[in-house]
PDB file of N, CA and C in Angstrom:
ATOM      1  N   UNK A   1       1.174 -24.705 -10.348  1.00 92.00           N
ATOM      2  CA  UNK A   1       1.414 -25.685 -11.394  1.00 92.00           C
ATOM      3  C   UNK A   1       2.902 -26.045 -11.419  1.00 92.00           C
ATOM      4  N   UNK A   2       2.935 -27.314 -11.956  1.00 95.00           N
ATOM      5  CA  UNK A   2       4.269 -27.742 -12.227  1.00 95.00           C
ATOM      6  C   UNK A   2       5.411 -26.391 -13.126  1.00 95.00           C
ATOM      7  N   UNK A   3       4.841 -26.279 -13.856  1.00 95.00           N
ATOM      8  CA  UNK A   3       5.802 -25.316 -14.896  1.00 95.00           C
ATOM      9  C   UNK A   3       5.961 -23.827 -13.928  1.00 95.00           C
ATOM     10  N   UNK A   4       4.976 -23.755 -13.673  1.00 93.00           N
ATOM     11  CA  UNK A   4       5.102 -22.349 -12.239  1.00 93.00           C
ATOM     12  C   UNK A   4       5.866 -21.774 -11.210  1.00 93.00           C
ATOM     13  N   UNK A   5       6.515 -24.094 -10.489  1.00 94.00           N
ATOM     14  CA  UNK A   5       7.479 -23.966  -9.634  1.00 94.00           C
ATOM     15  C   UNK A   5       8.813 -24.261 -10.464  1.00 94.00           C
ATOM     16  N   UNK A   6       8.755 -24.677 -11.439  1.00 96.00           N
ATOM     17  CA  UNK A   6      10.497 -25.182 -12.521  1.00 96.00           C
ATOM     18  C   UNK A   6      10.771 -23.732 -12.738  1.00 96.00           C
ATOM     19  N   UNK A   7      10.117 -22.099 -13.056  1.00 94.00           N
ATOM     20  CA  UNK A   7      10.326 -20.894 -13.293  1.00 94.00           C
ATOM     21  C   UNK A   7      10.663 -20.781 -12.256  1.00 94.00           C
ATOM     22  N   UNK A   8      10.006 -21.226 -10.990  1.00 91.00           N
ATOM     23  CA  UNK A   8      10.191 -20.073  -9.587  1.00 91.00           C
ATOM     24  C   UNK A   8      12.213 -20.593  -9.253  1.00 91.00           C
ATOM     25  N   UNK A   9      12.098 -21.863  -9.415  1.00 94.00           N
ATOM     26  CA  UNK A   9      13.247 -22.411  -9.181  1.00 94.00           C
ATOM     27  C   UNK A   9      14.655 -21.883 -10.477  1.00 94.00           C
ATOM     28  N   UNK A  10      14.203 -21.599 -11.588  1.00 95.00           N
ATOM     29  CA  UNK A  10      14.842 -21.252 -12.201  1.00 95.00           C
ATOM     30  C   UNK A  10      15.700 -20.140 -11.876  1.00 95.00           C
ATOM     31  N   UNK A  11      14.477 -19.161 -11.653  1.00 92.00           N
ATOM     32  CA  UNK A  11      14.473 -17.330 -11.521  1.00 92.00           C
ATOM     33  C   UNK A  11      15.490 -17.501  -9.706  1.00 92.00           C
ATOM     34  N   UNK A  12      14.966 -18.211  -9.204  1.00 90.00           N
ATOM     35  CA  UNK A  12      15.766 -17.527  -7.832  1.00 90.00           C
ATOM     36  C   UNK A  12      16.859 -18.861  -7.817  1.00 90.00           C
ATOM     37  N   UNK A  13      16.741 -19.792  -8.151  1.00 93.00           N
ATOM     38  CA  UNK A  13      17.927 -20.477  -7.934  1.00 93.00           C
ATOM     39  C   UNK A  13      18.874 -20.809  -8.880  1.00 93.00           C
ATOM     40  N   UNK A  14      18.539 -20.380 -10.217  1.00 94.00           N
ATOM     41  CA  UNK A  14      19.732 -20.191 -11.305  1.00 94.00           C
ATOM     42  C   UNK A  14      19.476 -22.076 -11.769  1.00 94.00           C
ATOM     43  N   UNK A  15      19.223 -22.774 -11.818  1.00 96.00           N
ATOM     44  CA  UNK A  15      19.263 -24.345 -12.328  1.00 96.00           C
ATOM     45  C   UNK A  15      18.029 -24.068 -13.801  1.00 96.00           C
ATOM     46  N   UNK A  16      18.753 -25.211 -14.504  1.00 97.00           N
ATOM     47  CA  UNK A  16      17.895 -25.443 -15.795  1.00 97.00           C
ATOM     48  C   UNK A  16      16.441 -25.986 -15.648  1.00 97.00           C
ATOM     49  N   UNK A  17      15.441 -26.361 -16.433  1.00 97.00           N
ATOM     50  CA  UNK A  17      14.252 -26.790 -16.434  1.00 97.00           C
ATOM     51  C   UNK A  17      14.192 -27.977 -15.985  1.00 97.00           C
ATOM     52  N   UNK A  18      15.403 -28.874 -16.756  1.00 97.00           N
ATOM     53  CA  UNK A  18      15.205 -29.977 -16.650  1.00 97.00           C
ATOM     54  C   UNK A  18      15.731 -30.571 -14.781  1.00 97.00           C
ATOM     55  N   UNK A  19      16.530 -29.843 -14.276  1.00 97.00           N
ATOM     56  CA  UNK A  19      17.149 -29.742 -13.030  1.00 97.00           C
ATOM     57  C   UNK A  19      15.505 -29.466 -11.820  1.00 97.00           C
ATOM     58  N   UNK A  20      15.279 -28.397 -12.058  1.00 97.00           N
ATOM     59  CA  UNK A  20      14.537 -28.040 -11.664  1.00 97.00           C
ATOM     60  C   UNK A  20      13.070 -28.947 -11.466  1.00 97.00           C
ATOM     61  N   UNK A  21      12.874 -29.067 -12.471  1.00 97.00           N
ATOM     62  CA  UNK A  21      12.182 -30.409 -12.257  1.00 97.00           C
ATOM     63  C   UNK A  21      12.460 -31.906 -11.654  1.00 97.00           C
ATOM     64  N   UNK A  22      13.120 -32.421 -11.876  1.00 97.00           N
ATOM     65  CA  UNK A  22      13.990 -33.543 -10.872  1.00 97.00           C
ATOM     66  C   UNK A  22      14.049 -33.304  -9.701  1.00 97.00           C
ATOM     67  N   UNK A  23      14.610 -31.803  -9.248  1.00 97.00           N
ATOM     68  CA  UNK A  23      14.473 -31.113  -7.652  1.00 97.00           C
ATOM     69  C   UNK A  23      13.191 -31.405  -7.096  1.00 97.00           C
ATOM     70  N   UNK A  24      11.949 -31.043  -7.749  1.00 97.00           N
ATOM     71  CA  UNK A  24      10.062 -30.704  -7.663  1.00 97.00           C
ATOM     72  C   UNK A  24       9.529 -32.467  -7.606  1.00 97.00           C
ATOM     73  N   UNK A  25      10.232 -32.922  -7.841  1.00 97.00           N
ATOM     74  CA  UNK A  25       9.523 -34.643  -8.193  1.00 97.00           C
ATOM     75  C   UNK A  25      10.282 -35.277  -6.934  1.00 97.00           C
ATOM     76  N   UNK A  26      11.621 -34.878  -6.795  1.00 98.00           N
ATOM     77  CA  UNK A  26      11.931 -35.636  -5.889  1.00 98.00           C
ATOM     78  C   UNK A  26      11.434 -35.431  -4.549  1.00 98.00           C
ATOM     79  N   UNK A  27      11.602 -33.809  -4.490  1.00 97.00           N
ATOM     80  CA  UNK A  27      10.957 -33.367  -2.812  1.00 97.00           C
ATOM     81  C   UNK A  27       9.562 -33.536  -2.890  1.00 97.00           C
ATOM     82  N   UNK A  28       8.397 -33.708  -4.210  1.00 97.00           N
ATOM     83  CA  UNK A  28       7.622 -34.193  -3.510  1.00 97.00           C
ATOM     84  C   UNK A  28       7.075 -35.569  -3.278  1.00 97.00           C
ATOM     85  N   UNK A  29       8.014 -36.143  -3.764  1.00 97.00           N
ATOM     86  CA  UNK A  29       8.229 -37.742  -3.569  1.00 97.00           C
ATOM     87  C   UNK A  29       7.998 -37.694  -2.085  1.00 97.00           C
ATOM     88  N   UNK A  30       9.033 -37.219  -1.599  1.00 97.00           N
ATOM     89  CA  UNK A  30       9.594 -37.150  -0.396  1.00 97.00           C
ATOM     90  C   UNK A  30       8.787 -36.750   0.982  1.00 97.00           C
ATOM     91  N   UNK A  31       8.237 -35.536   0.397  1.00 96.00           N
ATOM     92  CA  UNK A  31       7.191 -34.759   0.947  1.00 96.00           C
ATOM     93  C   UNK A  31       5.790 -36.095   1.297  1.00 96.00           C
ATOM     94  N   UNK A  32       5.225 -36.648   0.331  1.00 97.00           N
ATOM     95  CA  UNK A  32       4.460 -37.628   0.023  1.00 97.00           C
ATOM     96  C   UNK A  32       4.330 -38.601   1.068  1.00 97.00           C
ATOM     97  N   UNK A  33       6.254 -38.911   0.933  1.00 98.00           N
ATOM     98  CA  UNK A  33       5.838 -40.298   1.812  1.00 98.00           C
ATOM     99  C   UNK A  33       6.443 -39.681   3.174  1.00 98.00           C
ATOM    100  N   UNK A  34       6.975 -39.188   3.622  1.00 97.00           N
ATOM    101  CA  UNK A  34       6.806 -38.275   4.498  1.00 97.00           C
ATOM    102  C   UNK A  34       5.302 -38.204   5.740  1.00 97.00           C
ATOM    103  N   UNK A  35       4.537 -37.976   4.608  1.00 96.00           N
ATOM    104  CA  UNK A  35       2.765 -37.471   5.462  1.00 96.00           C
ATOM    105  C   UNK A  35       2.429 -38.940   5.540  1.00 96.00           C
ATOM    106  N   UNK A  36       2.905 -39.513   4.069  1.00 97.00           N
ATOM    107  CA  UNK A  36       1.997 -41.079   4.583  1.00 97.00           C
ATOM    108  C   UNK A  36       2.481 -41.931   5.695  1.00 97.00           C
ATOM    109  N   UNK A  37       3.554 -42.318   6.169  1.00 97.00           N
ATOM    110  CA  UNK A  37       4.377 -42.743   7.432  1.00 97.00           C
ATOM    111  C   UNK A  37       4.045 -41.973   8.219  1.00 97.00           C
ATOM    112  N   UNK A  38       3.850 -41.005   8.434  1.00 97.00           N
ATOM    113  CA  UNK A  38       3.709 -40.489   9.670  1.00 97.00           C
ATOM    114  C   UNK A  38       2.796 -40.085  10.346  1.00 97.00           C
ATOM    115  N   UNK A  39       1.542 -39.687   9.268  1.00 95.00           N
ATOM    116  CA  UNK A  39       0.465 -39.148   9.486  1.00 95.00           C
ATOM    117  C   UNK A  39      -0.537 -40.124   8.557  1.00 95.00           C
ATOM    118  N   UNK A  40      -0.318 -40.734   8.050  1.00 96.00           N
ATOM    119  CA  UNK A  40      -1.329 -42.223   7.300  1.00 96.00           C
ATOM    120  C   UNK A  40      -2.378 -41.217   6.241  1.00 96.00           C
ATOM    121  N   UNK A  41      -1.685 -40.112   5.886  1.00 96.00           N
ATOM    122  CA  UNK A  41      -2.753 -39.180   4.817  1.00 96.00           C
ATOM    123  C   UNK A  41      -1.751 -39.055   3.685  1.00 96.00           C
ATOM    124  N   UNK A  42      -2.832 -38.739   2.610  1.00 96.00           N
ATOM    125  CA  UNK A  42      -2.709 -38.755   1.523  1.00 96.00           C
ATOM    126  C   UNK A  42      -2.314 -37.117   1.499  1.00 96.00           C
ATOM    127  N   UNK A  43      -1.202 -36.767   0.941  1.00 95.00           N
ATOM    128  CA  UNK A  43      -0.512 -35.461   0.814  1.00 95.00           C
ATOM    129  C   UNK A  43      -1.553 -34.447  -0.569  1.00 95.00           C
ATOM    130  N   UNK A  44      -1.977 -35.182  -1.182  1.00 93.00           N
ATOM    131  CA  UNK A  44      -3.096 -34.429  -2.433  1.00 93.00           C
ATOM    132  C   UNK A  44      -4.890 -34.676  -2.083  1.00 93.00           C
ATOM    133  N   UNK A  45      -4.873 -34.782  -0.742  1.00 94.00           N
ATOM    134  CA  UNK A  45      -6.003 -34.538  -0.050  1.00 94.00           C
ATOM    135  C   UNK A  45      -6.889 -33.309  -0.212  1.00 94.00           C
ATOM    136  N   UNK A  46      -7.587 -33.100  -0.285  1.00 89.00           N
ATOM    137  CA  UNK A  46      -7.536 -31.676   0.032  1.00 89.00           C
ATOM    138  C   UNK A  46      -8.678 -31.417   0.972  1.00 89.00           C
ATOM    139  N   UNK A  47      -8.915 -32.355   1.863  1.00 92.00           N
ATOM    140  CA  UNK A  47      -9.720 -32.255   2.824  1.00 92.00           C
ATOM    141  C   UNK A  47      -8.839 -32.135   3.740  1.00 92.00           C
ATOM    142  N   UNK A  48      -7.874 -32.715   3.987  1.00 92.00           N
ATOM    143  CA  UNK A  48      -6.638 -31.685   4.900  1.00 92.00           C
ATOM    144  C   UNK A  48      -6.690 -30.866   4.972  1.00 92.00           C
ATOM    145  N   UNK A  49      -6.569 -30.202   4.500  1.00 91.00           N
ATOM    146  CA  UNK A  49      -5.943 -28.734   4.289  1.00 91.00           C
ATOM    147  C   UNK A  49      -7.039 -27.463   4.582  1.00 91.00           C
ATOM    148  N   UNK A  50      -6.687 -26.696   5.390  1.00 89.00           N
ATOM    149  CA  UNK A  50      -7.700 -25.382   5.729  1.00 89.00           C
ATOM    150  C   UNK A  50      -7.514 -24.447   4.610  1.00 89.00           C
ATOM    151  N   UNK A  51      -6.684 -23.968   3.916  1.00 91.00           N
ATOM    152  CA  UNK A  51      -6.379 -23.235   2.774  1.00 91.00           C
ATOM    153  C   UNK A  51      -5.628 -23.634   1.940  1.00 91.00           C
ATOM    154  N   UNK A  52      -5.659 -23.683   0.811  1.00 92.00           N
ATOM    155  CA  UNK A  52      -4.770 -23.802  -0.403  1.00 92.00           C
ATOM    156  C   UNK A  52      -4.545 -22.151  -1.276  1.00 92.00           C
ATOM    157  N   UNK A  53      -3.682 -22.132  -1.459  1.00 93.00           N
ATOM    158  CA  UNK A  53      -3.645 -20.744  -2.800  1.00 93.00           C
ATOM    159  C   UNK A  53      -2.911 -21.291  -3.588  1.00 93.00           C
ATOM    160  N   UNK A  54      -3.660 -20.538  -4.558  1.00 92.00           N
ATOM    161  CA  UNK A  54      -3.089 -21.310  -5.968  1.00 92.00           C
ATOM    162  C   UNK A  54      -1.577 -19.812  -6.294  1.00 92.00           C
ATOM    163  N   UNK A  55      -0.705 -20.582  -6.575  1.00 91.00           N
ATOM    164  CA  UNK A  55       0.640 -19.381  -6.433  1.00 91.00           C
ATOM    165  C   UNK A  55       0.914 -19.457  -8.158  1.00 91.00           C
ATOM    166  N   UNK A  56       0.005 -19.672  -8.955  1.00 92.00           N
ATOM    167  CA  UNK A  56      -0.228 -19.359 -10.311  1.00 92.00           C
ATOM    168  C   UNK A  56      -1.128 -17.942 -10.595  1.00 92.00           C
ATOM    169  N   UNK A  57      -1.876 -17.435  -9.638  1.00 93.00           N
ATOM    170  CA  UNK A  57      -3.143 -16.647  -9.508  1.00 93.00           C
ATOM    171  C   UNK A  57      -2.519 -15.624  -8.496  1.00 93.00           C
ATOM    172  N   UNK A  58      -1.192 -15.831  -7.728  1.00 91.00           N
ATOM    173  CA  UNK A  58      -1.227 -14.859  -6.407  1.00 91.00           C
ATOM    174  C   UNK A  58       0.499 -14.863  -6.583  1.00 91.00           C
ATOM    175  N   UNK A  59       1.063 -13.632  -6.476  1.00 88.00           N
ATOM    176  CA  UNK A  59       2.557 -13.457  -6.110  1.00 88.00           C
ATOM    177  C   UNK A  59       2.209 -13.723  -4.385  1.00 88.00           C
ATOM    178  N   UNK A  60       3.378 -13.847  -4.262  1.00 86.00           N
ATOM    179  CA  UNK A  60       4.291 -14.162  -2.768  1.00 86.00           C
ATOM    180  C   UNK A  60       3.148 -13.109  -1.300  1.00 86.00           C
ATOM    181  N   UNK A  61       3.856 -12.298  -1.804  1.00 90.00           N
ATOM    182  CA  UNK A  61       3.192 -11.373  -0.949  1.00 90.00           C
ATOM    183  C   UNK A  61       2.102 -11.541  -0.544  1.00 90.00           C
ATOM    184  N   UNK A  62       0.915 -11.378  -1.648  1.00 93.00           N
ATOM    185  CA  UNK A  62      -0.435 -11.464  -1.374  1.00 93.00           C
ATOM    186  C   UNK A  62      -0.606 -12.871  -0.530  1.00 93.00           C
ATOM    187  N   UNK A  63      -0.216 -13.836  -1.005  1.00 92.00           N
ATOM    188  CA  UNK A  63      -0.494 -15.339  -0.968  1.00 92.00           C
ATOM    189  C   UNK A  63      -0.214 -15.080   1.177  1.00 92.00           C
ATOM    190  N   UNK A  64       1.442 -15.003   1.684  1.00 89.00           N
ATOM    191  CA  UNK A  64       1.471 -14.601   2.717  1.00 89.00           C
ATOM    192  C   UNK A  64       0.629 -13.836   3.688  1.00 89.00           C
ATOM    193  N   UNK A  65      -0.101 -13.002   2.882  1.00 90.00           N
ATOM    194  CA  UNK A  65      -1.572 -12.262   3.632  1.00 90.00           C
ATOM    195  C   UNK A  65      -2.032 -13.048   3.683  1.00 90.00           C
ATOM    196  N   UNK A  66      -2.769 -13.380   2.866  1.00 93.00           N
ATOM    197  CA  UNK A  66      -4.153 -14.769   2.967  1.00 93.00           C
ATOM    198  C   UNK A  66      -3.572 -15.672   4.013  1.00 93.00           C
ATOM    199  N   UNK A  67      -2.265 -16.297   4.049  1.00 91.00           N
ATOM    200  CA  UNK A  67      -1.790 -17.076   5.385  1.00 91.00           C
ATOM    201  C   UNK A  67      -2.188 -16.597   6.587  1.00 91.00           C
ATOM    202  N   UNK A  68      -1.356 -15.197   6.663  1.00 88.00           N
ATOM    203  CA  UNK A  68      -1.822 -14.899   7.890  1.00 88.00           C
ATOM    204  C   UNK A  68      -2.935 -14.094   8.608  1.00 88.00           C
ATOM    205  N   UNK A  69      -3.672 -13.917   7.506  1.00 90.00           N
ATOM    206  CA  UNK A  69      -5.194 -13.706   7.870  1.00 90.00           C
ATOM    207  C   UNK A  69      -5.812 -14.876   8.532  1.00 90.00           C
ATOM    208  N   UNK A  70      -5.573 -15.732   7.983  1.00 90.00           N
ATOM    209  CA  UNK A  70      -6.486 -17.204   8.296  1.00 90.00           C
ATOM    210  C   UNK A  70      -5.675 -17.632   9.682  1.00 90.00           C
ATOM    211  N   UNK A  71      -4.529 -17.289   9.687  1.00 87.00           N
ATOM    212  CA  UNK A  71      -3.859 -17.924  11.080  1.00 87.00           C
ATOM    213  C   UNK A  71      -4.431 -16.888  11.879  1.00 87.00           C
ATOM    214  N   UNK A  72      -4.433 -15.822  12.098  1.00 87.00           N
ATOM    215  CA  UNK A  72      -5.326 -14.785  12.748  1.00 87.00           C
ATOM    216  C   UNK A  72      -6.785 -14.988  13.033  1.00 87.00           C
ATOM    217  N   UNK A  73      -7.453 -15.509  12.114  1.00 89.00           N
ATOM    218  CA  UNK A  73      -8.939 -16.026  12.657  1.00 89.00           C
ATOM    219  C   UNK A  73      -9.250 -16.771  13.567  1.00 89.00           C
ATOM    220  N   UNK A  74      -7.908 -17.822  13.085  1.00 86.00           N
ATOM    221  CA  UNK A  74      -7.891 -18.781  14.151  1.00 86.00           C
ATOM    222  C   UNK A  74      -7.340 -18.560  15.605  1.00 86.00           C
ATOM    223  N   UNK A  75      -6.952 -17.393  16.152  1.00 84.00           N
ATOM    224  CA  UNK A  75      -6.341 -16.900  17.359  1.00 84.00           C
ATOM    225  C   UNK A  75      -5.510 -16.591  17.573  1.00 84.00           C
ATOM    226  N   UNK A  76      -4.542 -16.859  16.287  1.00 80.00           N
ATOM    227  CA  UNK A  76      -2.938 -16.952  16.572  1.00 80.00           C
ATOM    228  C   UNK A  76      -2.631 -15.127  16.640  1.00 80.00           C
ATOM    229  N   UNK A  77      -1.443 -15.321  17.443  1.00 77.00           N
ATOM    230  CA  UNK A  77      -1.198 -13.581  17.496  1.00 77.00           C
ATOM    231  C   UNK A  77      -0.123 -13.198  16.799  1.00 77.00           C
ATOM    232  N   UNK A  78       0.257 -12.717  15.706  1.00 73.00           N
ATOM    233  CA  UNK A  78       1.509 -12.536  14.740  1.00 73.00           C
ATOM    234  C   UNK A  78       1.638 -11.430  14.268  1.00 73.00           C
ATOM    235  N   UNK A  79       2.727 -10.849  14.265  1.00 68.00           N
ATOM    236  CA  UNK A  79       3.213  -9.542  13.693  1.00 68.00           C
ATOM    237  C   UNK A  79       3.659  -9.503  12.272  1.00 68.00           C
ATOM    238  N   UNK A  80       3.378  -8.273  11.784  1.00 61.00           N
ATOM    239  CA  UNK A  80       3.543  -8.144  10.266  1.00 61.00           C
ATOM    240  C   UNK A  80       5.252  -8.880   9.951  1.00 61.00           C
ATOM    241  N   UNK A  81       5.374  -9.602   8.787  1.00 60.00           N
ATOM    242  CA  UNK A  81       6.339  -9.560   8.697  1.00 60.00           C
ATOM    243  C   UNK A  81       6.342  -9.086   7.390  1.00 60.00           C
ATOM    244  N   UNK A  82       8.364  -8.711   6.869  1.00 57.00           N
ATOM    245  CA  UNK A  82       8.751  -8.393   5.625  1.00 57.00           C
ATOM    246  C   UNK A  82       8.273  -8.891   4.559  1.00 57.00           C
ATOM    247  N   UNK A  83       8.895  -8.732   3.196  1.00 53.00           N
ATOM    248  CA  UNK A  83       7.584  -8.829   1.996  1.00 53.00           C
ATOM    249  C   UNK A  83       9.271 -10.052   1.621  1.00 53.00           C
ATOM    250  N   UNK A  84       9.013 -10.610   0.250  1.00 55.00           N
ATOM    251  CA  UNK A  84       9.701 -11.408  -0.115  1.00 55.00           C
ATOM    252  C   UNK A  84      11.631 -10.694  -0.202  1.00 55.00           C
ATOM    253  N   UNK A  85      12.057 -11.766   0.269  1.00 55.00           N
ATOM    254  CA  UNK A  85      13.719 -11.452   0.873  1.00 55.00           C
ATOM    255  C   UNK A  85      14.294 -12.378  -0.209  1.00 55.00           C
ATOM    256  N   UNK A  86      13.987 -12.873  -0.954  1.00 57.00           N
ATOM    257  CA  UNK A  86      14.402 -13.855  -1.945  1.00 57.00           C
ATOM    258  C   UNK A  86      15.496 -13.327  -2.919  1.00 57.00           C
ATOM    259  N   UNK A  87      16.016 -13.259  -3.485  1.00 59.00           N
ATOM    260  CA  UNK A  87      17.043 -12.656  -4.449  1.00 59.00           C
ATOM    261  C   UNK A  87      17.330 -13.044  -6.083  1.00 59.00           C
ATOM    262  N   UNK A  88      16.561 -12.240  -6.995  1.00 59.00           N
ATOM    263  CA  UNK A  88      16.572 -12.856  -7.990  1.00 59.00           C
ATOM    264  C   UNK A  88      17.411 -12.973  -9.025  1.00 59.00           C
ATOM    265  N   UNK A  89      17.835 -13.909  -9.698  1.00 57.00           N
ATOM    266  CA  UNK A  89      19.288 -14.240 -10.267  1.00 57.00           C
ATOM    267  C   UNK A  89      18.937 -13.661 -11.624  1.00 57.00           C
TER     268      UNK A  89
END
């Protein structure tokens, strides 16, 4: 959720709500038209997409399993990596 990523941005990057939000609108402005130029899809598709996690329901960690479980099904060969390196303010 919106209010989910203005905390996440808060907590590790030190900026206000209102900052934080402006940051979230603009990159996914950006993000948006981004997929549509380049790839002619709609970025809130969700027939794109092989997995979604909802990161309201799942910390970091877990969410990263579920990634690379599913990249693993699919063949890929990947080694464990570290748990969140993030640094909280």
């Amino acid at each position: 959720s919106l209010d989910t990523r203005i905390r996440n941005l808060q907590e590790y990057e030190g900026f206000t709500a209102e900052k934080a939000q402006e940051i979230i609108e603009k990159t996914d402005r950006s993000r948006a038209d981004f997929v549509k130029k380049y790839f002619h899809k709609n970025i809130n598709d969700p027939v794109d997409y092989d997995v979604v996690v909802n990161m309201d329901r799942t910390s970091l960690d877990p969410a990263v399993k579920i990634v690379l479980t599913c990249l693993r099904a699919r063949g890929f060969a990947l080694d464990e990596i570290g748990g969140d390196k993030r640094k909280k303010r």
